[in-house]
CSV table of C-alpha atoms in Angstrom, one decimal:
chain,number,residue,atom,x,y,z
A,1,MET,CA,117.9,116.8,82.6
A,2,HIS,CA,116.9,115.9,79.1
A,3,ALA,CA,118.7,112.4,79.4
A,4,ILE,CA,116.7,111.9,82.9
A,5,MET,CA,113.5,112.8,81.2
A,6,ALA,CA,114.0,110.3,78.3
A,7,PHE,CA,115.0,107.6,80.7
A,8,SER,CA,112.0,108.2,82.8
A,9,THR,CA,109.7,108.1,79.9
A,10,MET,CA,111.3,104.7,78.8
A,11,VAL,CA,110.8,103.2,82.3
A,12,LEU,CA,107.2,104.2,82.1
A,13,MET,CA,106.9,102.9,78.7
A,14,LEU,CA,108.2,99.5,79.9
A,15,ARG,CA,106.0,99.4,82.8
A,16,ASP,CA,103.0,99.8,80.5
A,17,ALA,CA,104.2,97.1,78.2
A,18,LEU,CA,104.7,94.6,81.0
A,19,ALA,CA,101.4,95.5,82.4
A,20,SER,CA,99.7,95.1,79.0
A,21,SER,CA,101.1,91.6,78.5
A,22,VAL,CA,98.8,90.6,81.4
A,23,GLU,CA,95.9,92.9,80.5
A,24,LEU,CA,96.7,95.4,83.2
A,25,SER,CA,97.1,99.2,83.1
A,26,GLY,CA,100.6,100.6,84.0
A,27,VAL,CA,99.3,102.1,87.3
A,28,GLN,CA,97.4,98.8,88.0
A,29,TYR,CA,100.7,97.0,87.8
A,30,GLU,CA,102.4,99.4,90.0
A,31,ILE,CA,99.7,99.0,92.4
A,32,MET,CA,100.2,95.2,92.5
A,33,VAL,CA,103.8,95.4,92.7
A,34,ILE,CA,103.6,97.6,95.7
A,35,LEU,CA,101.3,95.2,97.4
A,36,HIS,CA,103.4,92.3,96.5
A,37,ARG,CA,106.7,93.9,98.0
A,38,MET,CA,105.0,95.0,101.1
A,39,HIS,CA,103.3,91.5,101.5
A,40,ASP,CA,104.9,90.9,105.1
A,41,GLN,CA,102.2,93.1,106.5
A,42,ASP,CA,99.6,90.5,107.5
A,43,ASN,CA,96.4,92.7,107.3
A,44,GLY,CA,97.2,94.4,103.9
A,45,ILE,CA,98.3,97.9,102.9
A,46,CYS,CA,96.0,100.9,103.2
A,47,VAL,CA,94.9,102.6,100.2
A,48,SER,CA,96.5,106.1,101.4
A,49,ASP,CA,100.1,104.0,101.8
A,50,VAL,CA,99.8,103.0,98.3
A,51,ALA,CA,98.7,106.5,97.1
A,52,SER,CA,101.6,107.8,98.9
A,53,ARG,CA,104.0,105.4,97.2
A,54,THR,CA,102.6,106.0,93.7
A,55,ARG,CA,102.3,109.8,94.2
A,56,ARG,CA,98.6,109.5,93.2
A,57,SER,CA,95.5,110.5,95.1
A,58,GLY,CA,93.7,108.1,97.3
A,59,SER,CA,90.5,108.3,95.3
A,60,PHE,CA,92.4,107.3,92.2
A,61,ILE,CA,93.9,104.2,94.0
A,62,THR,CA,90.5,103.3,95.1
A,63,ILE,CA,89.1,103.3,91.6
A,64,GLU,CA,92.0,101.3,90.1
A,65,SER,CA,92.1,98.9,93.2
A,66,GLY,CA,88.3,98.2,92.6
A,67,LYS,CA,89.0,97.1,89.1
A,68,LEU,CA,91.4,94.6,90.2
A,69,GLU,CA,89.3,93.5,92.9
A,70,VAL,CA,86.7,92.7,90.1
A,71,ARG,CA,89.2,90.6,88.3
A,72,GLY,CA,90.0,88.9,91.5
A,73,LEU,CA,93.6,90.0,91.6
A,74,LEU,CA,93.2,91.8,95.2
A,75,THR,CA,90.8,92.0,98.0
A,76,LYS,CA,89.6,95.1,99.8
A,77,ARG,CA,88.6,95.2,103.5
A,78,PRO,CA,88.0,97.7,106.3
A,79,ASP,CA,90.8,98.3,108.6
A,80,PRO,CA,90.0,96.6,111.9
A,81,GLU,CA,91.9,99.3,113.8
A,82,ASN,CA,90.5,102.2,111.9
A,83,ARG,CA,87.3,101.6,110.1
A,84,ARG,CA,87.5,104.5,107.9
A,85,ARG,CA,90.4,103.0,106.2
A,86,VAL,CA,90.7,100.5,103.5
A,87,LEU,CA,93.2,97.7,103.3
A,88,LEU,CA,94.4,96.2,100.1
A,89,ARG,CA,96.1,92.8,99.7
A,90,LEU,CA,96.9,90.6,96.6
A,91,THR,CA,94.9,87.3,96.1
A,92,GLY,CA,96.5,84.0,95.1
A,93,LYS,CA,95.6,85.0,91.6
A,94,GLY,CA,97.1,88.4,91.7
A,95,GLU,CA,100.5,86.6,92.7
A,96,VAL,CA,100.3,84.2,90.1
A,97,VAL,CA,100.0,87.2,87.6
A,98,LEU,CA,102.9,89.1,89.0
A,99,THR,CA,105.0,85.7,89.2
A,100,SER,CA,104.2,85.0,85.4
A,101,LEU,CA,106.0,88.4,84.6
A,102,VAL,CA,109.1,87.5,86.4
A,103,PRO,CA,110.9,86.1,83.3
A,104,LEU,CA,110.2,88.8,81.1
A,105,GLN,CA,110.8,91.4,83.9
A,106,GLN,CA,114.4,90.0,84.5
A,107,VAL,CA,115.1,90.4,80.6
A,108,VAL,CA,113.9,94.1,80.7
A,109,ASN,CA,115.8,95.0,83.7
A,110,ASP,CA,119.1,93.2,82.5
A,111,THR,CA,118.7,95.0,79.1
A,112,LEU,CA,117.8,98.2,80.4
A,113,LEU,CA,120.6,98.6,83.1
A,114,GLY,CA,123.1,96.5,81.0
A,115,SER,CA,125.6,99.3,80.8
A,116,VAL,CA,125.8,100.0,84.6
A,117,SER,CA,127.6,97.8,87.1
A,118,ARG,CA,125.8,96.6,90.5
A,119,SER,CA,127.7,99.5,92.2
A,120,GLU,CA,126.8,102.2,89.8
A,121,PHE,CA,123.0,100.9,90.0
A,122,ASP,CA,123.1,101.2,94.0
A,123,THR,CA,124.5,104.7,93.5
A,124,LEU,CA,121.7,105.4,91.1
A,125,ARG,CA,119.1,104.1,93.3
A,126,ARG,CA,120.5,106.2,96.3
A,127,LEU,CA,120.8,109.4,94.3
A,128,VAL,CA,117.3,109.2,92.9
A,129,GLY,CA,115.8,108.4,96.3
A,130,LYS,CA,117.7,111.5,97.7
A,131,ILE,CA,116.1,113.7,95.0
A,132,VAL,CA,112.5,112.6,95.0
A,133,PRO,CA,111.6,114.9,97.9
A,134,ASP,CA,113.1,117.6,96.1
A,135,GLY,CA,111.0,116.9,93.3
A,136,GLU,CA,107.9,116.8,95.5
A,137,GLN,CA,109.0,120.3,96.7
A,138,ALA,CA,109.5,121.6,93.2
A,139,ILE,CA,106.0,120.4,92.2
A,140,ALA,CA,104.5,122.2,95.2
A,141,GLU,CA,106.2,125.5,94.3
A,142,VAL,CA,105.3,125.4,90.6
A,143,GLU,CA,101.7,124.7,91.8
A,144,PHE,CA,101.8,127.3,94.3
A,145,ARG,CA,103.2,130.0,91.8
A,146,ALA,CA,100.4,128.9,89.2
A,147,GLN,CA,97.7,129.4,91.7
A,148,THR,CA,99.1,132.8,92.7
A,149,ALA,CA,99.3,133.9,89.2
A,150,LYS,CA,95.6,133.0,88.7
A,151,ARG,CA,94.6,135.0,91.7
A,152,ARG,CA,96.2,138.0,90.5
A,153,LYS,CA,94.7,137.8,87.1
A,154,SER,CA,91.1,137.5,88.7
């Protein structure tokens, strides 16, 4: 577990370093990458889908996407099918910012994963995808037990 935690910390540090090279926070960069990867959806991606993918609250994504909108990196608009939902979409300027990071991102990825083969990486990706739901369940269990303990004390 310690090696996984150390690797996880390094990945977040690299995300933050890439982001700061274009004056973004790590989370803002993550939001933009999600929007870029899901760009085939013509109308945009709803805030709740981005929140789900980043494992953050919708209100947090709304605040961070607002900062990106002010910088002209994404647009926000009501979902025509459900006016309560807000859709996010990268602007041309946002795409340019992400594209500018591709050379550095390639070097970082090649260095970070230099010791594993393509097959090993595919296995790692599959295994991590398999345990993410378990991690979410473990978080829910810890939170439930913490709240139960608080109720017992009061």
